[in-house]
PDB file of C-alpha atoms in Angstrom:
ATOM      1  CA  UNK A  24       0.000   0.000   0.000  1.00  0.00           C
ATOM      2  CA  UNK A  25       1.682   3.135  -1.248  1.00  0.00           C
ATOM      3  CA  UNK A  26       0.967   6.080   1.038  1.00  0.00           C
ATOM      4  CA  UNK A  27       2.707   8.649  -1.189  1.00  0.00           C
ATOM      5  CA  UNK A  28       2.093   8.490  -4.924  1.00  0.00           C
ATOM      6  CA  UNK A  29       3.710  10.264  -7.820  1.00  0.00           C
ATOM      7  CA  UNK A  30       1.662   9.099 -10.761  1.00  0.00           C
ATOM      8  CA  UNK A  31       3.785  10.627 -13.499  1.00  0.00           C
ATOM      9  CA  UNK A  32       7.042   8.706 -13.949  1.00  0.00           C
ATOM     10  CA  UNK A  33       8.375  11.373 -16.293  1.00  0.00           C
ATOM     11  CA  UNK A  34       7.784  14.937 -17.447  1.00  0.00           C
ATOM     12  CA  UNK A  35       9.337  16.902 -20.277  1.00  0.00           C
ATOM     13  CA  UNK A  36       9.277  20.729 -20.296  1.00  0.00           C
ATOM     14  CA  UNK A  37      10.854  23.400 -22.445  1.00  0.00           C
ATOM     15  CA  UNK A  38      13.418  25.709 -20.917  1.00  0.00           C
ATOM     16  CA  UNK A  39      11.833  28.874 -19.518  1.00  0.00           C
ATOM     17  CA  UNK A  40       8.392  27.319 -19.099  1.00  0.00           C
ATOM     18  CA  UNK A  41       6.750  26.135 -15.885  1.00  0.00           C
ATOM     19  CA  UNK A  42       7.282  22.615 -14.564  1.00  0.00           C
ATOM     20  CA  UNK A  43       4.523  21.195 -12.375  1.00  0.00           C
ATOM     21  CA  UNK A  44       5.176  17.986 -10.464  1.00  0.00           C
ATOM     22  CA  UNK A  45       2.311  16.357  -8.620  1.00  0.00           C
ATOM     23  CA  UNK A  46       2.049  14.161  -5.540  1.00  0.00           C
ATOM     24  CA  UNK A  47      -0.885  12.513  -3.776  1.00  0.00           C
ATOM     25  CA  UNK A  48      -0.978  10.932  -0.343  1.00  0.00           C
ATOM     26  CA  UNK A  49      -3.427   8.699   1.469  1.00  0.00           C
ATOM     27  CA  UNK A  50      -2.511   9.063   5.154  1.00  0.00           C
ATOM     28  CA  UNK A  51      -4.364  12.035   6.657  1.00  0.00           C
ATOM     29  CA  UNK A  52      -1.983  11.972   9.627  1.00  0.00           C
ATOM     30  CA  UNK A  53       0.887  13.257   7.510  1.00  0.00           C
ATOM     31  CA  UNK A  54       1.812  16.680   8.829  1.00  0.00           C
ATOM     32  CA  UNK A  55       4.889  17.742   6.907  1.00  0.00           C
ATOM     33  CA  UNK A  56       5.799  17.431   3.259  1.00  0.00           C
ATOM     34  CA  UNK A  57       9.097  17.769   1.433  1.00  0.00           C
ATOM     35  CA  UNK A  58      10.484  17.726  -2.080  1.00  0.00           C
ATOM     36  CA  UNK A  59      13.895  16.316  -2.888  1.00  0.00           C
ATOM     37  CA  UNK A  60      15.834  16.385  -6.148  1.00  0.00           C
ATOM     38  CA  UNK A  61      18.183  13.575  -7.117  1.00  0.00           C
ATOM     39  CA  UNK A  62      20.906  13.495  -9.744  1.00  0.00           C
ATOM     40  CA  UNK A  63      22.478  10.176 -10.806  1.00  0.00           C
ATOM     41  CA  UNK A  64      25.196   8.933  -8.433  1.00  0.00           C
ATOM     42  CA  UNK A  65      24.216  11.486  -5.789  1.00  0.00           C
ATOM     43  CA  UNK A  66      21.962  11.386  -2.751  1.00  0.00           C
ATOM     44  CA  UNK A  67      18.645  13.249  -2.685  1.00  0.00           C
ATOM     45  CA  UNK A  68      19.028  17.008  -2.175  1.00  0.00           C
ATOM     46  CA  UNK A  69      16.445  18.846  -0.084  1.00  0.00           C
ATOM     47  CA  UNK A  70      14.550  21.457  -2.112  1.00  0.00           C
ATOM     48  CA  UNK A  71      11.589  22.816  -0.216  1.00  0.00           C
ATOM     49  CA  UNK A  72       9.104  21.802   2.465  1.00  0.00           C
ATOM     50  CA  UNK A  73       5.674  22.744   3.721  1.00  0.00           C
ATOM     51  CA  UNK A  74       3.858  22.224   6.978  1.00  0.00           C
ATOM     52  CA  UNK A  75       0.219  21.153   6.956  1.00  0.00           C
ATOM     53  CA  UNK A  76      -0.789  24.471   8.535  1.00  0.00           C
ATOM     54  CA  UNK A  77       0.182  26.260   5.315  1.00  0.00           C
ATOM     55  CA  UNK A  78      -1.088  25.956   1.765  1.00  0.00           C
ATOM     56  CA  UNK A  79       1.866  27.524  -0.023  1.00  0.00           C
ATOM     57  CA  UNK A  80       5.581  27.962   0.441  1.00  0.00           C
ATOM     58  CA  UNK A  81       7.989  29.725  -1.918  1.00  0.00           C
ATOM     59  CA  UNK A  82      11.742  29.651  -2.277  1.00  0.00           C
ATOM     60  CA  UNK A  83      13.083  31.409  -5.333  1.00  0.00           C
ATOM     61  CA  UNK A  84      11.979  29.569  -8.459  1.00  0.00           C
ATOM     62  CA  UNK A  85      10.360  26.793  -6.418  1.00  0.00           C
ATOM     63  CA  UNK A  86       6.849  26.908  -4.959  1.00  0.00           C
ATOM     64  CA  UNK A  87       5.039  24.074  -3.200  1.00  0.00           C
ATOM     65  CA  UNK A  88       1.255  24.060  -2.926  1.00  0.00           C
ATOM     66  CA  UNK A  89      -0.645  21.886  -0.467  1.00  0.00           C
ATOM     67  CA  UNK A  90      -4.341  20.975  -0.712  1.00  0.00           C
ATOM     68  CA  UNK A  91      -5.114  19.036   2.455  1.00  0.00           C
ATOM     69  CA  UNK A  92      -8.715  18.298   1.609  1.00  0.00           C
ATOM     70  CA  UNK A  93      -7.627  16.671  -1.644  1.00  0.00           C
ATOM     71  CA  UNK A  94      -4.497  15.134  -0.063  1.00  0.00           C
ATOM     72  CA  UNK A  95      -2.503  16.601  -2.918  1.00  0.00           C
ATOM     73  CA  UNK A  96       0.617  18.681  -3.245  1.00  0.00           C
ATOM     74  CA  UNK A  97       2.481  20.068  -6.201  1.00  0.00           C
ATOM     75  CA  UNK A  98       5.874  21.568  -6.913  1.00  0.00           C
ATOM     76  CA  UNK A  99       6.094  24.437  -9.398  1.00  0.00           C
ATOM     77  CA  UNK A 100       9.410  25.416 -10.945  1.00  0.00           C
ATOM     78  CA  UNK A 101       9.408  28.736 -12.784  1.00  0.00           C
ATOM     79  CA  UNK A 102      11.257  29.295 -15.028  1.00  0.00           C
ATOM     80  CA  UNK A 103      12.564  25.793 -15.707  1.00  0.00           C
ATOM     81  CA  UNK A 104      16.270  25.468 -16.498  1.00  0.00           C
ATOM     82  CA  UNK A 105      18.239  22.598 -18.060  1.00  0.00           C
ATOM     83  CA  UNK A 106      20.039  22.116 -14.714  1.00  0.00           C
ATOM     84  CA  UNK A 107      16.677  21.242 -13.160  1.00  0.00           C
ATOM     85  CA  UNK A 108      16.681  17.956 -15.084  1.00  0.00           C
ATOM     86  CA  UNK A 109      16.689  15.289 -12.354  1.00  0.00           C
ATOM     87  CA  UNK A 110      14.409  12.884 -10.506  1.00  0.00           C
ATOM     88  CA  UNK A 111      12.106  14.649  -8.053  1.00  0.00           C
ATOM     89  CA  UNK A 112      10.819  12.842  -4.974  1.00  0.00           C
ATOM     90  CA  UNK A 113       7.865  13.861  -2.881  1.00  0.00           C
ATOM     91  CA  UNK A 114       8.096  12.817   0.789  1.00  0.00           C
ATOM     92  CA  UNK A 115       5.799  13.035   3.797  1.00  0.00           C
ATOM     93  CA  UNK A 116       6.195  12.603   7.538  1.00  0.00           C
ATOM     94  CA  UNK A 117       3.956  12.432  10.582  1.00  0.00           C
ATOM     95  CA  UNK A 118       5.586  15.220  12.527  1.00  0.00           C
ATOM     96  CA  UNK A 119       8.462  17.228  11.101  1.00  0.00           C
ATOM     97  CA  UNK A 120      11.106  16.710   8.467  1.00  0.00           C
ATOM     98  CA  UNK A 121      13.226  15.120  11.172  1.00  0.00           C
ATOM     99  CA  UNK A 122      10.966  12.083  11.531  1.00  0.00           C
ATOM    100  CA  UNK A 123      10.887   9.057   9.188  1.00  0.00           C
ATOM    101  CA  UNK A 124      10.053  10.063   5.652  1.00  0.00           C
ATOM    102  CA  UNK A 125       7.711   8.181   3.332  1.00  0.00           C
ATOM    103  CA  UNK A 126       8.722   8.724  -0.279  1.00  0.00           C
ATOM    104  CA  UNK A 127       6.941   8.484  -3.598  1.00  0.00           C
ATOM    105  CA  UNK A 128       8.571   6.684  -6.516  1.00  0.00           C
ATOM    106  CA  UNK A 129       9.768   9.887  -8.109  1.00  0.00           C
ATOM    107  CA  UNK A 130       9.170  11.829 -11.324  1.00  0.00           C
ATOM    108  CA  UNK A 131      11.966  12.264 -13.851  1.00  0.00           C
ATOM    109  CA  UNK A 132      11.959  15.850 -15.128  1.00  0.00           C
ATOM    110  CA  UNK A 133      13.677  16.667 -18.396  1.00  0.00           C
ATOM    111  CA  UNK A 134      14.078  20.344 -19.257  1.00  0.00           C
ATOM    112  CA  UNK A 135      14.787  20.780 -22.941  1.00  0.00           C
ATOM    113  CA  UNK A 136      16.816  23.743 -24.129  1.00  0.00           C
TER     114      UNK A 136
ATOM    115  CA  UNK B  25      31.400  22.348   6.149  1.00  0.00           C
ATOM    116  CA  UNK B  26      31.331  18.707   5.066  1.00  0.00           C
ATOM    117  CA  UNK B  27      27.957  17.276   4.337  1.00  0.00           C
ATOM    118  CA  UNK B  28      26.858  13.731   5.019  1.00  0.00           C
ATOM    119  CA  UNK B  29      29.517  11.230   3.994  1.00  0.00           C
ATOM    120  CA  UNK B  30      29.152   7.508   3.414  1.00  0.00           C
ATOM    121  CA  UNK B  31      31.576   4.668   2.825  1.00  0.00           C
ATOM    122  CA  UNK B  32      32.193   2.664   0.828  1.00  0.00           C
ATOM    123  CA  UNK B  33      30.772   4.014  -2.435  1.00  0.00           C
ATOM    124  CA  UNK B  34      30.247   0.599  -3.976  1.00  0.00           C
ATOM    125  CA  UNK B  35      30.289  -2.897  -2.573  1.00  0.00           C
ATOM    126  CA  UNK B  36      29.829  -6.361  -4.055  1.00  0.00           C
ATOM    127  CA  UNK B  37      28.973  -9.240  -1.732  1.00  0.00           C
ATOM    128  CA  UNK B  38      27.859 -12.848  -2.078  1.00  0.00           C
ATOM    129  CA  UNK B  39      24.585 -14.252  -0.785  1.00  0.00           C
ATOM    130  CA  UNK B  40      24.828 -15.228   2.872  1.00  0.00           C
ATOM    131  CA  UNK B  41      27.613 -12.809   3.670  1.00  0.00           C
ATOM    132  CA  UNK B  42      27.448  -9.884   6.066  1.00  0.00           C
ATOM    133  CA  UNK B  43      28.074  -6.226   5.264  1.00  0.00           C
ATOM    134  CA  UNK B  44      28.723  -3.037   7.238  1.00  0.00           C
ATOM    135  CA  UNK B  45      28.053   0.405   5.799  1.00  0.00           C
ATOM    136  CA  UNK B  46      29.233   3.616   7.444  1.00  0.00           C
ATOM    137  CA  UNK B  47      27.907   7.159   7.696  1.00  0.00           C
ATOM    138  CA  UNK B  48      29.198  10.430   9.116  1.00  0.00           C
ATOM    139  CA  UNK B  49      26.513  13.049   9.679  1.00  0.00           C
ATOM    140  CA  UNK B  50      26.602  16.697   8.731  1.00  0.00           C
ATOM    141  CA  UNK B  51      28.253  18.869  11.350  1.00  0.00           C
ATOM    142  CA  UNK B  52      25.789  19.851  14.077  1.00  0.00           C
ATOM    143  CA  UNK B  53      23.385  16.990  13.357  1.00  0.00           C
ATOM    144  CA  UNK B  54      22.702  14.401  16.046  1.00  0.00           C
ATOM    145  CA  UNK B  55      20.120  12.163  14.345  1.00  0.00           C
ATOM    146  CA  UNK B  56      20.928   9.593  11.668  1.00  0.00           C
ATOM    147  CA  UNK B  57      18.417   7.722   9.532  1.00  0.00           C
ATOM    148  CA  UNK B  58      19.025   4.917   7.045  1.00  0.00           C
ATOM    149  CA  UNK B  59      17.019   4.293   3.884  1.00  0.00           C
ATOM    150  CA  UNK B  60      17.080   1.608   1.216  1.00  0.00           C
ATOM    151  CA  UNK B  61      16.384   2.617  -2.382  1.00  0.00           C
ATOM    152  CA  UNK B  62      15.696  -0.219  -4.778  1.00  0.00           C
ATOM    153  CA  UNK B  63      15.862   0.383  -8.518  1.00  0.00           C
ATOM    154  CA  UNK B  64      12.953   2.486  -9.756  1.00  0.00           C
ATOM    155  CA  UNK B  65      11.616   3.067  -6.252  1.00  0.00           C
ATOM    156  CA  UNK B  66      11.739   5.870  -3.725  1.00  0.00           C
ATOM    157  CA  UNK B  67      13.875   5.519  -0.610  1.00  0.00           C
ATOM    158  CA  UNK B  68      12.342   3.310   2.087  1.00  0.00           C
ATOM    159  CA  UNK B  69      12.967   4.006   5.781  1.00  0.00           C
ATOM    160  CA  UNK B  70      14.985   1.352   7.641  1.00  0.00           C
ATOM    161  CA  UNK B  71      15.628   2.898  11.061  1.00  0.00           C
ATOM    162  CA  UNK B  72      16.649   6.068  12.864  1.00  0.00           C
ATOM    163  CA  UNK B  73      19.241   6.597  15.604  1.00  0.00           C
ATOM    164  CA  UNK B  74      19.353   9.344  18.193  1.00  0.00           C
ATOM    165  CA  UNK B  75      21.547   9.482  21.303  1.00  0.00           C
ATOM    166  CA  UNK B  76      23.007   6.093  20.366  1.00  0.00           C
ATOM    167  CA  UNK B  77      19.597   4.410  20.538  1.00  0.00           C
ATOM    168  CA  UNK B  78      17.341   3.120  17.776  1.00  0.00           C
ATOM    169  CA  UNK B  79      14.441   5.533  17.982  1.00  0.00           C
ATOM    170  CA  UNK B  80      12.209   4.244  15.205  1.00  0.00           C
ATOM    171  CA  UNK B  81      12.256   1.316  12.819  1.00  0.00           C
ATOM    172  CA  UNK B  82      10.616   0.666   9.492  1.00  0.00           C
ATOM    173  CA  UNK B  83       9.374  -2.630   8.101  1.00  0.00           C
ATOM    174  CA  UNK B  84      12.721  -4.398   7.763  1.00  0.00           C
ATOM    175  CA  UNK B  85      13.746  -7.782   9.203  1.00  0.00           C
ATOM    176  CA  UNK B  86      16.114  -8.221  12.129  1.00  0.00           C
ATOM    177  CA  UNK B  87      18.901  -9.015   9.671  1.00  0.00           C
ATOM    178  CA  UNK B  88      19.184  -5.247   9.425  1.00  0.00           C
ATOM    179  CA  UNK B  89      20.787  -3.710  12.484  1.00  0.00           C
ATOM    180  CA  UNK B  90      22.590  -0.526  13.274  1.00  0.00           C
ATOM    181  CA  UNK B  91      24.642   1.422  15.704  1.00  0.00           C
ATOM    182  CA  UNK B  92      25.313   5.061  16.509  1.00  0.00           C
ATOM    183  CA  UNK B  93      28.565   6.179  18.112  1.00  0.00           C
ATOM    184  CA  UNK B  94      29.138   9.027  20.603  1.00  0.00           C
ATOM    185  CA  UNK B  95      30.347  11.259  17.749  1.00  0.00           C
ATOM    186  CA  UNK B  96      26.944  10.669  16.038  1.00  0.00           C
ATOM    187  CA  UNK B  97      28.390   8.603  13.199  1.00  0.00           C
ATOM    188  CA  UNK B  98      26.505   5.433  12.407  1.00  0.00           C
ATOM    189  CA  UNK B  99      26.808   1.950  10.932  1.00  0.00           C
ATOM    190  CA  UNK B 100      24.267  -0.202   9.131  1.00  0.00           C
ATOM    191  CA  UNK B 101      24.831  -3.956   9.304  1.00  0.00           C
ATOM    192  CA  UNK B 102      23.057  -6.495   7.156  1.00  0.00           C
ATOM    193  CA  UNK B 103      23.461 -10.209   7.920  1.00  0.00           C
ATOM    194  CA  UNK B 104      22.739 -13.232   5.733  1.00  0.00           C
ATOM    195  CA  UNK B 105      22.558 -11.160   2.561  1.00  0.00           C
ATOM    196  CA  UNK B 106      19.873 -11.960  -0.001  1.00  0.00           C
ATOM    197  CA  UNK B 107      19.823 -11.051  -3.688  1.00  0.00           C
ATOM    198  CA  UNK B 108      16.929  -8.711  -2.879  1.00  0.00           C
ATOM    199  CA  UNK B 109      19.165  -6.649  -0.587  1.00  0.00           C
ATOM    200  CA  UNK B 110      20.864  -5.231  -3.683  1.00  0.00           C
ATOM    201  CA  UNK B 111      20.060  -1.523  -3.549  1.00  0.00           C
ATOM    202  CA  UNK B 112      21.364   1.960  -2.880  1.00  0.00           C
ATOM    203  CA  UNK B 113      21.650   2.532   0.871  1.00  0.00           C
ATOM    204  CA  UNK B 114      21.231   6.142   1.889  1.00  0.00           C
ATOM    205  CA  UNK B 115      22.135   7.755   5.159  1.00  0.00           C
ATOM    206  CA  UNK B 116      20.455  10.995   6.206  1.00  0.00           C
ATOM    207  CA  UNK B 117      21.292  13.256   9.109  1.00  0.00           C
ATOM    208  CA  UNK B 118      19.176  15.907  10.729  1.00  0.00           C
ATOM    209  CA  UNK B 119      19.018  18.302  13.613  1.00  0.00           C
ATOM    210  CA  UNK B 120      15.629  19.842  14.269  1.00  0.00           C
ATOM    211  CA  UNK B 121      14.417  20.169  10.711  1.00  0.00           C
ATOM    212  CA  UNK B 122      14.959  18.554   7.331  1.00  0.00           C
ATOM    213  CA  UNK B 123      17.027  15.461   6.646  1.00  0.00           C
ATOM    214  CA  UNK B 124      20.123  15.812   4.503  1.00  0.00           C
ATOM    215  CA  UNK B 125      21.260  12.797   2.547  1.00  0.00           C
ATOM    216  CA  UNK B 126      24.658  11.387   1.743  1.00  0.00           C
ATOM    217  CA  UNK B 127      25.598  10.080  -1.708  1.00  0.00           C
ATOM    218  CA  UNK B 128      24.751   6.512  -0.765  1.00  0.00           C
ATOM    219  CA  UNK B 129      26.452   3.113  -0.904  1.00  0.00           C
ATOM    220  CA  UNK B 130      25.564   0.911  -3.868  1.00  0.00           C
ATOM    221  CA  UNK B 131      25.374  -2.695  -2.625  1.00  0.00           C
ATOM    222  CA  UNK B 132      25.279  -5.532  -5.132  1.00  0.00           C
ATOM    223  CA  UNK B 133      24.598  -9.042  -3.862  1.00  0.00           C
ATOM    224  CA  UNK B 134      25.518 -11.873  -6.260  1.00  0.00           C
TER     225      UNK B 134
END
């Protein structure tokens, strides 16, 4: 039973346009959500997080939106750059980002110049 | 400031053998978590150590064990290796907030 789902295995976007990566979860007890980016042969790199008391969090080109009623979150990257090409993982935890994370399977983003 | 480091980078073992993987946390972090990432999957939580004690454990058999040292570094031990243990093993360290991951150890069991 997958508690965190990323239903799009891959996404291709042109440079300069918006990339939208989606994530759904089933456990209503999840309280904290994170996005990680992973390049080949490297560990996941923390990108941005959001607490369940918020519905939006921004950090530069990255914005995460949370819809608790729909159990859905999304990561927007604007504008997309070729260096953003990587696998993006959505993760959730019951308390804070310091507690065990439950990951989705990831979405491979390709930004085409 | 060094980030999370892991050793070795790659490892090849035979079924039935035992393996030890090592992790040094980011400076200032006192909590270490271990994850297993199989091919095409997201990382899966194995266990977390804090103050040299296993604080939480995921759905992994007792063949997986760990240790945390007074300097917060940690080891992951896997006994009686199975072919299905082949994966990328990730260590993550954290203080109060987000977990920061090391580059991982790629374990291949033949």
